[in-house]
């Protein structure tokens, strides 16, 4: 049996502690802000909130009270009250009733093992904390608990539980209002939905009210608020925020439900695609458990989990939260918890109108974010904050309207402009599968890690064996990015960025440009462990896909209806398989680094299909890079298919020099080979007319439209070698997360999720094989029924097809009856 050792646990605590350092500047002053405050109400017995016998003094809490739920007492919140409680501090248990509607209006709701009365909305108030108020010691004794439903007993669908966060005079506006869980248990669980968002199954025309869903969506109800996502890219200035005329995503309410057919409360104004290859989505924003700011136009609230906490979130609505421009004050925030909350998840949540992120994963490992809907965020939406995060799973989430923000004060990654990505992460060892982004200001997806004068990417990273090693995060590849989609984006569908993010200045002389380009630090993953992107669909965006990093494997990439297809690529050890580009109006396959027209290495494209429209007689489908930086740069293609509109057969030459600034070759030109173009073993070598070194290489070059454009020539060559640029290996084990333990009188049912960069072949729980009940894109859901273990421990680990066995098993204690 594989199990963590105490030293591994200590290492994870050390890692979480080290990650807190960048936050000290922001948090230290917060923790020192403790006024001499007193609780005005204290629970003295188990009982209902509405019962005077529960309290000392013997009355019901009222406006401006500071309430302490004392250790050892359980209070059932059973009222729907307008009274704004200034502070509720839970040291015992506060459990919301599940048989009636409830509403708590509160300034601060803190769950922590402390009797200290403070109005700090971020820092924790007990002895085992650092200067920023972040926990550094394992808690002892029973955990304080806030229970707004539980995972196995969520708030029923016919009951509503609502917490409204109010700013009250005298509080710190950068800190309050808030819900903070400090080494405690916080559960927030509404009634489950079978799907939080689905694809359309039929087109909707302007004026239409009926929607046909592609699959059943049980749990949706009349009156629920829904969005229908954009099918075309809106024309806006810098942002979709407050630009109603540019937005094509529409919000409505459900007036009637008939199976998979919904009737809206009023007609739509825009067309939405529900047939063919490219489809819009319908997402449900309503939940029966709601956490919200009481005054969205005033001082907003935030929520945070700290280290050593327990619990999770499912099918709840988080609305009008997040403090714009304030570091660490987000709608949902896992703050440097390391792996101490392994097993927690955010599932089925709707995060609506956030002014600072949807879900922030900061210094946190093994978190699951699944089936969530993010709608409206200032700055990036689903966000991994500092580059140390590993083994997190983001699966089947929808991100719409992440707006352009500004860099946050003292943010860890100083190079991040916070300009609006639905998904943003800086460490490749995380899994993103089956997600969709739509109509975000800048990006659907952006992976980015750089070295700058203000940031060193050598960071402490949790390793598969439990050790923590300082390493250059830029060398960690994207290990699972599969079955994701971006559409109708403001600018980019997806960007994979590296330190070569800066564009060389084309106005300088050739030798100066060469010096500048060669000075770029292209540190990235190696050819045995490349960035891996599979089954990516991008449509209706301006720039579709920007692969701006060396060593990339890209398979089944679909690009449709964009101005630019493959844009500003860093061509070095790029391998494409099955790339289909259609209806791209400007530059379908860009030259290396766009206007710099520079290529550092070789690329291969095996399976390339173009479906073109009008075009012109000079702009090509494939652009030739002018500058051969290494001397051996080349592009190799095979299985190339072009479907030209029959009306425009003389448009879109297949290969030509790029448009825009002309950069004469500095060393030598970059050839393009189309293997077997003239027949088996008879290859086409295409070069730029400006590349005199290639034109004079002894081959007979001719113009052959529409294969070549006006500045390209082709010669037939024999048996050009097809380079094998990558030697991919899988030497990393899976990551396993126990998500639920259902204890029966004599048996226990254990459920979990495992994800991997390869194929999972088995999950073992307490020495027995679990049953994999669903498996897609390297993500396996599993369960097992066991006898009650004598030692009270559940341990789970997995293996993959490459023979890698997980060394850091997930261990959890059996819950008490």
C-alpha positions as a printed Julia matrix, in Angstrom:
817×3 Matrix{Float64}:
   0.0    0.0     0.0
   1.35   3.42   -0.98
   0.86   6.03    1.69
   2.25   9.44    2.54
   4.91   9.56    5.2
   4.96  12.19    7.98
   7.88  13.89    6.21
   5.74  14.28    3.1
   2.96  15.85    5.12
   5.49  18.2     6.71
   6.78  19.09    3.26
   3.31  20.05    2.09
   2.87  22.28    5.13
   6.27  23.86    4.46
   5.26  24.46    0.84
   1.99  26.11    1.83
   3.82  28.27    4.35
   6.43  29.39    1.81
   3.71  30.33   -0.65
   2.26  32.84    1.79
   5.32  35.07    1.54
   4.16  37.21   -1.43
   0.98  37.99    0.48
   2.7   39.37    3.56
   2.79  42.93    2.29
  -0.93  42.88    1.65
  -1.9   40.96    4.74
   0.37  42.0     7.57
  -1.36  45.28    8.21
  -4.7   43.46    8.12
  -3.69  41.09   10.89
  -2.47  43.91   13.1
  -5.85  45.65   12.82
  -7.47  44.17   15.97
  -9.53  46.58   17.99
 -10.63  45.71   21.52
 -14.04  44.33   20.62
 -16.55  42.25   22.58
 -19.25  39.83   21.54
 -22.71  41.04   22.48
 -24.32  37.59   22.07
 -22.99  34.13   22.89
 -24.6   30.73   22.42
 -24.92  28.82   25.67
 -26.78  25.71   24.5
 -27.69  23.75   21.4
 -30.81  25.19   19.83
 -32.45  27.33   17.2
 -31.25  30.81   16.32
 -34.84  31.98   16.92
 -34.94  30.66   20.49
 -33.91  33.06   23.3
 -32.89  29.99   25.35
 -29.99  29.44   22.94
 -28.36  32.76   23.88
 -26.79  34.81   26.6
 -28.37  37.3    27.03
 -31.65  35.46   26.5
 -32.88  37.18   23.35
 -32.71  36.72   19.61
 -29.69  38.35   17.88
 -30.55  41.71   16.38
 -29.09  44.45   14.21
 -25.39  45.28   14.84
 -24.82  42.39   17.27
 -21.51  40.58   17.4
 -22.43  36.93   17.82
 -20.25  34.07   19.05
 -21.28  30.47   18.41
 -19.43  29.01   21.36
 -17.28  25.9    21.17
 -19.31  22.76   21.86
 -22.66  24.28   20.86
 -24.68  23.76   17.68
 -27.03  26.5    16.55
 -29.6   25.87   13.83
 -30.18  28.97   11.72
 -33.94  28.87   11.19
 -35.0   32.44   10.36
 -35.43  34.75    7.41
 -34.47  38.04    8.98
 -33.69  41.52    7.7
 -31.61  42.34   10.79
 -27.98  42.9     9.82
 -25.74  41.07   12.28
 -22.37  42.82   12.43
 -20.27  39.71   13.14
 -21.03  36.01   13.44
 -18.03  34.01   14.63
 -18.49  30.26   14.56
 -16.33  28.31   17.01
 -18.94  25.59   17.46
 -21.4   24.73   14.66
 -23.83  26.93   12.75
 -26.17  24.83   10.63
 -28.8   26.26    8.3
 -32.28  24.71    8.49
 -33.25  22.57    5.51
 -37.03  22.63    6.07
 -37.72  26.34    5.59
 -36.38  29.35    3.73
 -33.62  31.17    5.55
 -31.79  34.45    5.11
 -28.83  35.75    7.09
 -27.81  39.38    6.66
 -24.34  39.81    8.09
 -21.21  41.92    7.9
 -18.6   39.28    8.73
 -19.08  35.53    9.0
 -15.95  33.84   10.35
 -15.45  30.15   11.05
 -12.44  29.65   13.28
 -11.3   28.11   16.54
 -10.88  31.39   18.39
 -12.78  33.47   20.92
 -10.94  36.6    19.82
 -13.42  39.19   18.65
 -12.13  41.08   15.62
 -13.59  42.53   12.48
 -10.89  41.26   10.15
 -12.4   39.77    7.02
  -9.3   37.94    5.8
  -6.79  37.14    8.56
  -7.37  34.41   11.11
  -7.4   35.12   14.83
  -5.52  32.39   16.71
  -1.95  31.73   17.8
  -0.76  29.43   14.98
  -0.74  32.09   12.27
   1.96  34.08   10.52
   2.2   37.86   10.27
  -0.46  37.91    7.55
  -2.92  35.98    9.69
  -2.52  32.77    7.66
  -2.6   29.45    9.58
   0.71  27.6     9.89
  -0.11  24.89   12.44
  -2.36  21.84   12.28
  -5.56  22.48   14.26
  -6.41  20.34   17.26
  -9.82  19.23   18.5
 -13.2   19.44   16.78
 -13.34  21.79   13.83
 -15.69  24.75   13.96
 -18.3   24.26   11.24
 -20.56  26.37    9.03
 -23.04  24.04    7.36
 -25.28  25.48    4.66
 -26.25  22.02    3.57
 -23.71  19.22    3.23
 -22.52  17.22    0.27
 -24.67  14.22    1.16
 -27.6   16.34    2.45
 -27.76  19.56    0.41
 -30.42  22.18    0.98
 -33.52  20.72   -0.79
 -34.7   22.28   -4.03
 -37.91  23.65   -2.5
 -35.98  25.52    0.2
 -33.83  28.64   -0.22
 -30.85  29.55    1.95
 -29.37  33.0     1.42
 -26.45  34.88    3.01
 -26.24  38.59    2.21
 -23.0   40.39    3.02
 -23.25  44.01    4.22
 -20.59  46.63    4.74
 -21.13  48.43    8.04
 -19.55  51.68    9.18
 -16.22  51.21   10.91
 -15.2   48.13    8.97
 -12.2   48.03    6.64
 -13.54  48.43    3.09
 -10.65  46.37    1.71
 -11.46  43.53    4.08
 -15.18  43.45    4.75
 -17.81  42.21    4.29
 -16.64  38.62    4.07
 -17.01  34.93    4.8
 -13.71  33.48    6.01
 -12.97  29.87    6.93
  -9.84  29.58    9.07
  -8.7   25.98    9.6
 -12.33  25.04   10.02
 -15.11  23.36    8.07
 -17.29  25.29    5.66
 -19.92  23.5     3.57
 -22.13  25.35    1.07
 -24.36  22.98   -0.9
 -27.53  23.6    -2.87
 -29.82  21.22   -4.73
 -27.92  19.43   -7.51
 -28.58  20.04  -11.2
 -27.9   17.28  -13.72
 -26.29  19.94  -15.91
 -25.5   23.57  -15.13
 -25.07  24.35  -18.83
 -25.82  22.54  -22.06
 -25.44  23.04  -25.8
 -28.3   24.25  -27.97
 -29.98  21.64  -30.18
 -31.68  24.04  -32.6
 -30.97  27.5   -33.99
 -32.65  30.5   -32.36
 -33.47  33.44  -34.57
 -33.99  37.02  -33.36
 -37.51  37.25  -31.95
 -37.57  33.61  -30.9
 -38.57  32.51  -27.4
 -38.18  28.74  -27.58
 -34.92  26.95  -26.82
 -34.23  23.29  -27.5
 -31.55  21.81  -25.27
 -29.14  19.17  -26.55
 -29.64  17.09  -23.4
 -31.93  16.9   -20.42
 -31.29  19.36  -17.6
 -33.09  18.12  -14.51
 -33.29  20.57  -11.64
 -33.96  23.59  -13.87
 -37.12  25.42  -12.85
 -39.53  28.03  -14.12
 -38.23  31.45  -13.08
 -34.57  30.47  -13.26
 -32.21  33.0   -14.78
 -30.34  31.73  -17.86
 -27.87  33.03  -20.43
 -27.71  32.1   -24.1
 -24.12  32.53  -25.24
 -22.96  34.48  -28.26
 -22.54  32.86  -31.66
 -20.75  35.77  -33.3
 -17.96  38.04  -32.16
 -19.24  41.44  -31.11
 -17.57  44.63  -32.26
 -16.45  46.58  -29.21
 -13.71  48.86  -28.04
 -11.37  47.63  -25.32
 -14.01  45.76  -23.33
 -17.44  44.16  -23.42
 -18.07  45.6   -19.96
 -20.89  48.16  -20.11
 -20.95  47.79  -23.91
 -24.45  46.42  -24.34
 -24.57  47.0   -28.09
 -21.47  44.84  -28.61
 -22.57  41.91  -26.46
 -24.23  38.94  -28.14
 -24.73  36.83  -25.02
 -28.26  37.36  -23.71
 -29.83  36.91  -20.27
 -33.43  35.77  -19.83
 -35.67  33.82  -17.42
 -37.41  30.52  -17.98
 -41.18  30.93  -18.4
 -42.03  27.32  -19.24
 -40.32  23.92  -19.36
 -41.46  21.04  -21.57
 -38.84  18.31  -21.46
 -35.76  19.66  -23.25
 -37.69  22.63  -24.64
 -37.6   25.92  -22.74
 -39.78  28.96  -23.31
 -38.17  32.25  -22.33
 -39.87  35.17  -20.63
 -39.16  37.38  -23.65
 -37.73  36.98  -27.15
 -34.02  37.01  -27.89
 -32.53  39.87  -29.88
 -29.64  37.98  -31.48
 -29.22  34.75  -33.46
 -27.75  31.77  -31.6
 -26.42  28.64  -33.28
 -27.93  25.29  -32.37
 -27.25  23.23  -35.49
 -24.14  22.2   -37.37
 -20.59  21.9   -36.07
 -20.51  25.02  -33.92
 -23.08  25.5   -31.15
 -23.84  28.06  -28.47
 -24.69  27.2   -24.88
 -27.51  27.79  -22.42
 -26.41  28.16  -18.8
 -28.48  28.3   -15.63
 -27.44  31.04  -13.19
 -30.01  30.3   -10.47
 -29.39  28.2    -7.37
 -31.36  27.68   -4.16
 -28.31  28.53   -2.01
 -27.09  32.08   -2.54
 -24.08  33.99   -1.21
 -24.25  37.61   -2.33
 -23.28  41.19   -1.62
 -26.23  43.16   -0.3
 -25.11  46.32   -2.11
 -23.49  45.44   -5.46
 -22.99  49.13   -6.24
 -21.35  49.78   -2.88
 -18.75  47.82   -0.9
 -18.73  44.23   -2.05
 -17.95  41.09   -0.1
 -15.61  38.14   -0.66
 -15.07  34.57    0.57
 -11.91  32.66    1.47
 -10.76  29.21    2.59
  -7.51  29.13    4.56
  -5.06  26.28    5.11
  -6.15  23.13    7.0
  -9.79  23.84    6.33
 -12.34  21.25    5.23
 -15.51  21.33    3.18
 -16.51  22.49   -0.25
 -19.1   24.12   -2.46
 -21.73  22.66   -4.76
 -24.67  24.12   -6.68
 -24.62  27.49   -4.97
 -24.8   30.98   -6.48
 -22.1   33.51   -5.6
 -23.33  36.88   -6.82
 -21.96  40.44   -6.87
 -18.84  39.51   -4.89
 -15.16  40.39   -5.32
 -13.46  43.67   -4.49
 -12.27  45.33   -7.66
  -8.56  46.16   -7.6
  -7.89  44.5    -4.2
  -5.49  41.56   -4.02
  -6.89  38.41   -2.42
 -10.51  39.53   -2.13
 -12.24  37.25   -4.59
 -15.66  35.65   -5.05
 -14.35  32.14   -4.22
 -10.78  31.91   -2.98
  -8.66  28.94   -1.92
  -5.74  30.76   -0.32
  -2.38  28.93   -0.08
  -3.96  25.79    1.35
  -1.32  23.54   -0.27
  -2.67  19.99   -0.3
  -4.33  20.35    3.11
  -7.76  20.53    1.46
  -7.24  17.62   -0.93
 -10.75  16.3    -1.53
 -12.43  19.69   -1.66
 -14.29  20.75   -4.77
 -16.29  23.57   -6.25
 -18.99  21.91   -8.3
 -22.0   23.33  -10.1
 -21.53  26.83   -8.73
 -22.75  29.92  -10.56
 -20.43  32.87  -10.01
 -22.25  35.92  -11.32
 -21.13  39.54  -11.65
 -17.84  39.25   -9.79
 -15.62  42.31   -9.57
 -12.54  40.16   -8.91
 -12.28  36.62  -10.36
 -14.73  33.71  -10.27
 -12.64  31.0    -8.61
  -9.07  31.71   -7.48
  -6.79  28.74   -6.81
  -3.77  30.17   -5.02
  -0.93  27.98   -3.8
  -3.39  25.09   -3.74
  -3.08  21.51   -4.98
  -5.64  18.8    -5.84
  -8.71  21.04   -6.05
 -11.61  20.1    -8.34
 -13.56  22.86  -10.09
 -16.29  21.23  -12.14
 -19.54  22.09  -13.93
 -19.35  25.71  -12.82
 -20.62  28.75  -14.68
 -18.71  32.02  -14.46
 -20.58  35.01  -15.84
 -19.09  38.48  -15.53
 -15.71  39.02  -13.87
 -13.35  41.97  -13.68
  -9.99  40.43  -14.56
  -9.37  36.75  -15.21
 -12.13  34.32  -14.21
 -10.98  30.79  -13.34
  -7.53  31.76  -12.12
  -4.47  29.9   -10.79
  -2.61  32.67   -9.06
   1.12  32.24   -8.56
   2.49  29.35  -10.66
   3.01  26.86   -7.81
  -0.39  25.21   -8.21
  -0.32  21.57   -9.4
  -2.72  18.61   -9.78
  -5.85  20.77   -9.91
  -8.7   19.71  -12.19
 -10.87  22.2   -14.08
 -13.48  20.13  -15.9
 -16.58  21.13  -17.88
 -16.78  24.74  -16.76
 -18.23  27.62  -18.77
 -16.61  31.07  -18.62
 -18.41  34.09  -20.13
 -17.49  37.78  -19.88
 -14.16  37.98  -18.09
 -13.56  41.69  -18.5
 -10.38  43.68  -18.8
  -9.1   44.69  -15.37
  -5.88  46.21  -14.09
  -2.93  44.49  -12.45
  -3.62  44.09   -8.74
  -1.34  45.77   -6.2
   1.46  43.41   -5.09
   0.24  40.58   -7.31
   2.65  37.67   -7.45
   2.99  37.39  -11.23
   3.98  40.94  -12.06
   3.92  40.31  -15.83
   0.18  39.5   -15.85
  -1.9   42.48  -17.09
  -5.13  40.9   -15.74
  -6.81  41.76  -19.01
  -9.65  39.27  -19.06
  -9.17  35.53  -19.67
 -11.86  33.01  -18.81
  -9.09  30.54  -17.82
  -5.6   31.69  -16.81
  -2.82  29.52  -15.36
   0.95  29.55  -15.11
   1.87  25.97  -14.19
   1.28  23.26  -16.77
   0.82  20.41  -14.3
  -2.91  20.93  -14.03
  -5.76  19.41  -16.03
  -8.22  21.46  -18.09
 -10.81  19.38  -19.93
 -14.23  19.92  -21.55
 -14.36  23.63  -20.71
 -15.93  26.32  -22.89
 -15.15  30.03  -22.97
 -17.19  32.7   -24.71
 -17.09  36.47  -25.24
 -14.26  37.3   -22.87
 -12.38  40.55  -23.41
  -8.93  39.21  -24.26
  -8.62  35.41  -24.1
 -10.59  32.24  -23.72
  -7.5   30.48  -22.33
  -4.07  31.82  -21.5
  -1.16  29.83  -20.13
   1.7   32.17  -19.25
   4.95  31.92  -17.33
   7.84  34.34  -17.78
  11.12  35.48  -16.3
  11.3   39.23  -15.88
  13.35  41.71  -13.88
  10.57  41.59  -11.28
   9.76  37.88  -11.27
  11.87  34.73  -10.94
  10.03  31.61  -12.21
  12.11  29.28  -10.01
   9.45  28.3    -7.51
   8.86  25.58   -4.88
   6.84  22.85   -6.62
   5.22  19.79   -5.06
   6.64  16.67   -6.72
   4.92  13.3    -7.33
   6.83  11.73   -4.43
   5.72  14.43   -1.99
   8.98  16.34   -1.92
   9.09  20.05   -2.65
  11.7   21.09   -5.22
  12.58  24.55   -6.48
  12.43  24.47  -10.26
  11.9   26.71  -13.27
   8.15  26.48  -13.8
   8.56  27.34  -17.49
   9.98  23.84  -18.03
   6.81  22.16  -16.71
   4.65  21.25  -19.73
   0.9   21.57  -20.06
   0.18  17.95  -19.27
  -3.57  17.71  -19.99
  -5.5   20.23  -22.05
  -8.17  18.39  -23.97
 -11.7   18.76  -25.41
 -11.81  22.5   -24.72
 -13.57  25.13  -26.79
 -13.42  28.92  -27.19
 -15.8   30.98  -29.27
 -16.92  34.54  -29.94
 -13.93  35.86  -28.02
 -12.86  39.5   -27.85
  -9.41  38.72  -29.21
  -7.77  35.34  -28.62
  -9.19  31.86  -28.39
  -6.04  30.49  -26.75
  -2.51  31.68  -26.03
   0.39  29.55  -24.84
   2.94  32.2   -23.9
   6.59  32.14  -22.97
   9.31  34.7   -22.36
   9.4   35.4   -26.08
   6.16  37.27  -25.53
   7.8   40.53  -26.6
   7.57  41.32  -30.3
  10.86  42.41  -31.88
  10.82  45.84  -33.47
  10.68  45.45  -37.25
  11.87  49.0   -37.86
  15.44  48.32  -36.75
  18.15  47.09  -39.08
  18.55  43.4   -39.84
  21.61  42.72  -37.69
  20.07  44.56  -34.78
  16.88  42.55  -35.17
  18.85  39.31  -35.21
  20.6   40.33  -32.01
  17.29  41.25  -30.39
  15.56  38.02  -31.35
  18.46  35.84  -30.27
  18.41  37.58  -26.91
  14.93  36.28  -26.13
  14.88  33.66  -23.38
  12.91  30.77  -24.91
  13.12  28.48  -21.87
  10.28  25.98  -22.02
   9.56  22.27  -21.77
  11.86  19.76  -23.48
  11.07  17.59  -26.47
  10.3   14.55  -24.29
   7.74  16.52  -22.3
   6.14  19.06  -24.66
   3.1   21.19  -24.04
   0.2   19.0   -25.16
  -3.01  20.42  -26.61
  -5.69  18.05  -27.93
  -9.14  18.46  -29.42
  -9.26  22.23  -29.24
 -12.04  24.08  -31.07
 -11.84  27.84  -31.62
 -14.46  29.71  -33.63
 -15.75  33.22  -33.99
 -12.66  34.94  -32.54
 -10.18  37.49  -33.9
  -6.92  35.67  -33.17
  -7.66  31.97  -32.87
  -4.59  30.16  -31.52
  -1.22  31.6   -30.55
   1.29  28.8   -29.8
   4.07  31.07  -28.58
   6.35  28.55  -26.87
   8.84  25.93  -28.02
   8.16  22.17  -27.82
   4.44  21.78  -28.45
   2.31  18.81  -29.51
  -1.06  19.88  -30.94
  -3.58  17.33  -32.17
  -7.07  17.78  -33.63
  -7.14  21.56  -33.69
 -10.23  23.1   -35.28
 -10.25  26.79  -36.19
 -13.23  28.48  -37.85
 -14.38  32.01  -38.57
 -11.45  34.11  -37.39
  -9.26  36.85  -38.77
  -6.08  34.94  -37.87
  -5.76  31.17  -37.44
  -2.35  30.03  -36.17
  -1.04  33.42  -35.1
   2.42  34.66  -34.07
   3.8   31.19  -33.43
   7.2   30.43  -31.92
   8.14  27.76  -34.44
  10.55  25.41  -32.69
   9.77  21.73  -32.27
   6.09  22.23  -32.97
   4.17  19.12  -34.03
   0.66  19.53  -35.4
  -1.63  16.64  -36.27
  -4.99  17.12  -37.94
  -5.28  20.87  -38.15
  -8.43  22.16  -39.88
  -8.76  25.87  -40.63
 -11.85  27.33  -42.31
 -13.32  30.76  -42.98
 -10.23  32.6   -41.72
 -10.26  35.91  -43.51
  -6.8   37.39  -43.05
  -3.92  35.04  -42.21
  -4.82  31.37  -41.73
  -1.28  30.07  -40.93
   1.0   32.87  -39.86
   4.79  33.1   -40.3
   7.06  32.71  -37.28
   6.56  35.49  -34.74
   4.23  37.33  -37.13
   5.78  40.58  -38.41
   9.27  39.58  -37.22
   8.95  36.69  -39.71
  11.55  34.68  -37.78
  11.71  30.94  -37.19
  14.07  29.31  -34.71
  13.56  25.64  -35.54
  11.59  22.98  -37.35
   7.89  22.2   -37.29
   5.78  19.41  -38.76
   2.11  19.45  -39.73
   0.65  16.04  -40.51
  -2.89  16.51  -41.76
  -3.7   20.1   -42.74
  -7.05  21.11  -44.21
  -8.08  24.56  -45.41
 -11.59  25.57  -46.35
 -11.36  29.06  -47.8
 -13.69  31.76  -48.95
 -13.09  34.96  -50.9
  -9.45  35.78  -50.1
  -7.16  37.56  -52.61
  -4.42  36.69  -55.06
  -1.41  37.39  -52.83
  -2.28  36.59  -49.21
  -1.5   32.88  -48.75
  -3.01  30.17  -46.65
   0.5   29.41  -45.34
   3.09  32.14  -44.86
   6.82  31.66  -45.34
   9.04  32.78  -42.46
  11.83  35.01  -43.77
  14.46  34.75  -41.04
  16.16  31.42  -40.35
  17.56  32.02  -36.87
  19.22  28.65  -36.37
  20.25  27.79  -39.93
  18.18  24.59  -39.86
  14.69  26.04  -39.5
  12.17  24.42  -41.82
   8.46  23.66  -42.1
   7.35  20.14  -43.09
   3.8   19.41  -44.24
   1.99  16.35  -45.49
  -1.58  15.3   -46.18
  -2.51  18.86  -47.14
  -6.02  19.46  -48.48
  -7.44  22.74  -49.77
 -11.15  23.29  -50.4
 -11.44  26.53  -52.36
 -14.74  28.16  -53.05
 -15.46  27.33  -56.7
 -16.1   31.0   -57.37
 -12.6   31.99  -56.21
 -10.27  29.32  -57.54
  -7.61  31.95  -58.34
  -7.56  33.28  -54.76
  -5.64  32.13  -51.69
  -2.34  30.73  -52.97
  -1.3   27.9   -50.69
   2.18  29.29  -49.89
   3.62  32.79  -50.18
   5.58  35.35  -48.2
   3.63  36.95  -45.41
   1.77  40.21  -45.64
   2.67  43.37  -43.74
   6.27  44.41  -43.0
   8.9   42.85  -45.23
  11.92  41.4   -43.42
  14.67  40.32  -45.82
  16.36  37.05  -44.81
  19.24  37.68  -42.43
  21.08  34.34  -42.49
  19.18  32.19  -44.95
  15.55  31.6   -45.84
  13.17  29.07  -44.32
  12.0   26.35  -46.73
   8.59  24.73  -46.65
   8.37  21.08  -47.68
   5.11  19.45  -48.74
   5.87  15.76  -48.62
   4.56  13.53  -51.42
   2.96  16.53  -53.11
   3.86  15.33  -56.63
   3.48  11.64  -55.74
   5.08   9.13  -53.34
   8.63  10.24  -52.57
   8.23  13.32  -54.79
   8.22  16.29  -52.46
   7.65  19.98  -53.03
  10.23  22.42  -51.69
   8.87  25.97  -51.58
  11.03  29.01  -50.89
  10.72  32.78  -50.83
  11.93  34.74  -53.85
  13.84  36.9   -51.36
  15.8   33.88  -50.09
  18.58  33.99  -52.7
  20.59  31.33  -50.86
  17.7   28.87  -51.37
  16.76  30.01  -54.86
  20.34  29.26  -55.87
  20.6   25.82  -54.23
  20.62  24.0   -57.59
  16.96  22.99  -57.71
  14.73  24.12  -60.57
  12.29  26.55  -58.97
   9.18  27.66  -60.83
   5.97  29.53  -60.16
   2.98  27.16  -59.91
  -0.2   28.98  -58.86
  -2.26  28.32  -56.81
   0.42  26.27  -55.01
   2.72  29.29  -54.94
   2.0   32.97  -54.71
   3.79  35.87  -56.35
   6.78  35.75  -53.99
   7.2   31.99  -53.72
   8.72  29.36  -55.97
   8.59  25.57  -55.88
  10.91  22.77  -56.95
  10.42  19.03  -56.91
  12.85  17.21  -54.64
  13.11  13.54  -53.76
  12.65  11.87  -50.42
  13.05  14.83  -48.1
  13.37  13.45  -44.59
  10.34  13.83  -42.34
  11.78  14.95  -38.98
  10.65  13.38  -35.72
  10.85  16.44  -33.51
   9.39  15.09  -30.29
  10.17  11.94  -28.33
   7.22  12.08  -25.98
   7.29  10.03  -22.8
   4.85   9.68  -19.91
   6.84   9.47  -16.69
   4.38  11.15  -14.32
   1.8    9.29  -12.22
  -1.89  10.18  -11.99
  -3.44  12.41   -9.31
  -6.23  10.9    -7.21
  -8.78  12.76   -5.11
 -11.31  11.12   -2.79
 -14.42  13.27   -3.11
 -16.96  11.46   -0.9
 -17.07   8.82    1.83
 -20.57   7.5     2.53
 -20.46   5.51    5.74
 -23.13   2.84    6.23
 -23.67   0.72    9.38
 -21.3   -2.01    8.2
 -20.02  -0.78    4.84
 -18.6    2.35    3.29
 -18.99   3.7    -0.25
 -16.01   5.73   -1.46
 -16.12   7.94   -4.56
 -13.41   9.93   -6.23
 -11.79  11.38   -9.31
  -8.41  10.61  -10.85
  -6.78  12.62  -13.64
  -3.64  11.98  -15.62
  -1.64  13.09  -18.64
  -1.93   9.55  -20.02
  -4.55   6.83  -19.74
  -5.64   5.63  -16.3
  -5.7    1.85  -16.04
  -6.75   1.36  -12.43
  -7.56   2.93   -9.08
  -6.84   1.06   -5.85
  -8.68   1.82   -2.62
  -7.57   0.01    0.54
  -5.86  -2.67   -1.6
  -8.99  -3.31   -3.69
  -9.74  -2.2    -7.27
 -12.31   0.56   -7.65
 -14.85   0.59  -10.46
 -14.29   3.33  -13.03
 -17.79   4.61  -13.84
 -16.82   7.33  -16.33
 -13.59   8.03  -18.21
 -12.94  10.81  -20.71
  -9.89  12.86  -21.67
  -7.74  11.43  -18.9
 -10.31  12.07  -16.18
 -11.82   9.03  -14.42
 -14.71   9.02  -11.96
 -14.66   5.94   -9.77
 -16.33   4.33   -6.76
 -16.01   1.3    -4.52
 -17.94  -0.3    -1.67
 -15.83  -1.63    1.2
 -16.13  -3.21    4.6
 -15.52  -0.7     7.34
 -11.72  -0.56    7.7
 -10.45  -1.57   11.13
  -7.91   1.26   11.21
 -10.49   3.87   10.2
  -8.45   4.95    7.15
  -9.28   5.17    3.46
  -6.33   5.28    1.06
  -6.6    5.64   -2.72
  -4.03   5.79   -5.5
  -3.94   5.11   -9.26
  -1.75   3.77  -12.05
  -1.59   4.6   -15.74
  -0.91   2.78  -19.0
   2.74   3.84  -18.97
   3.26   2.0   -15.69
   3.44   5.08  -13.46
   2.06   4.45   -9.97
   0.93   7.29   -7.77
   3.2    7.61   -4.75
   1.21  10.23   -2.85
  -1.95   8.28   -2.11
  -4.9   10.28   -0.89
  -5.6    9.28    2.7
  -8.7   10.23    4.63
 -10.14   9.25    7.95
 -13.42   7.41    8.02
 -16.11   9.87    9.17
 -17.9    9.17   12.42
 -21.54   8.1    12.4
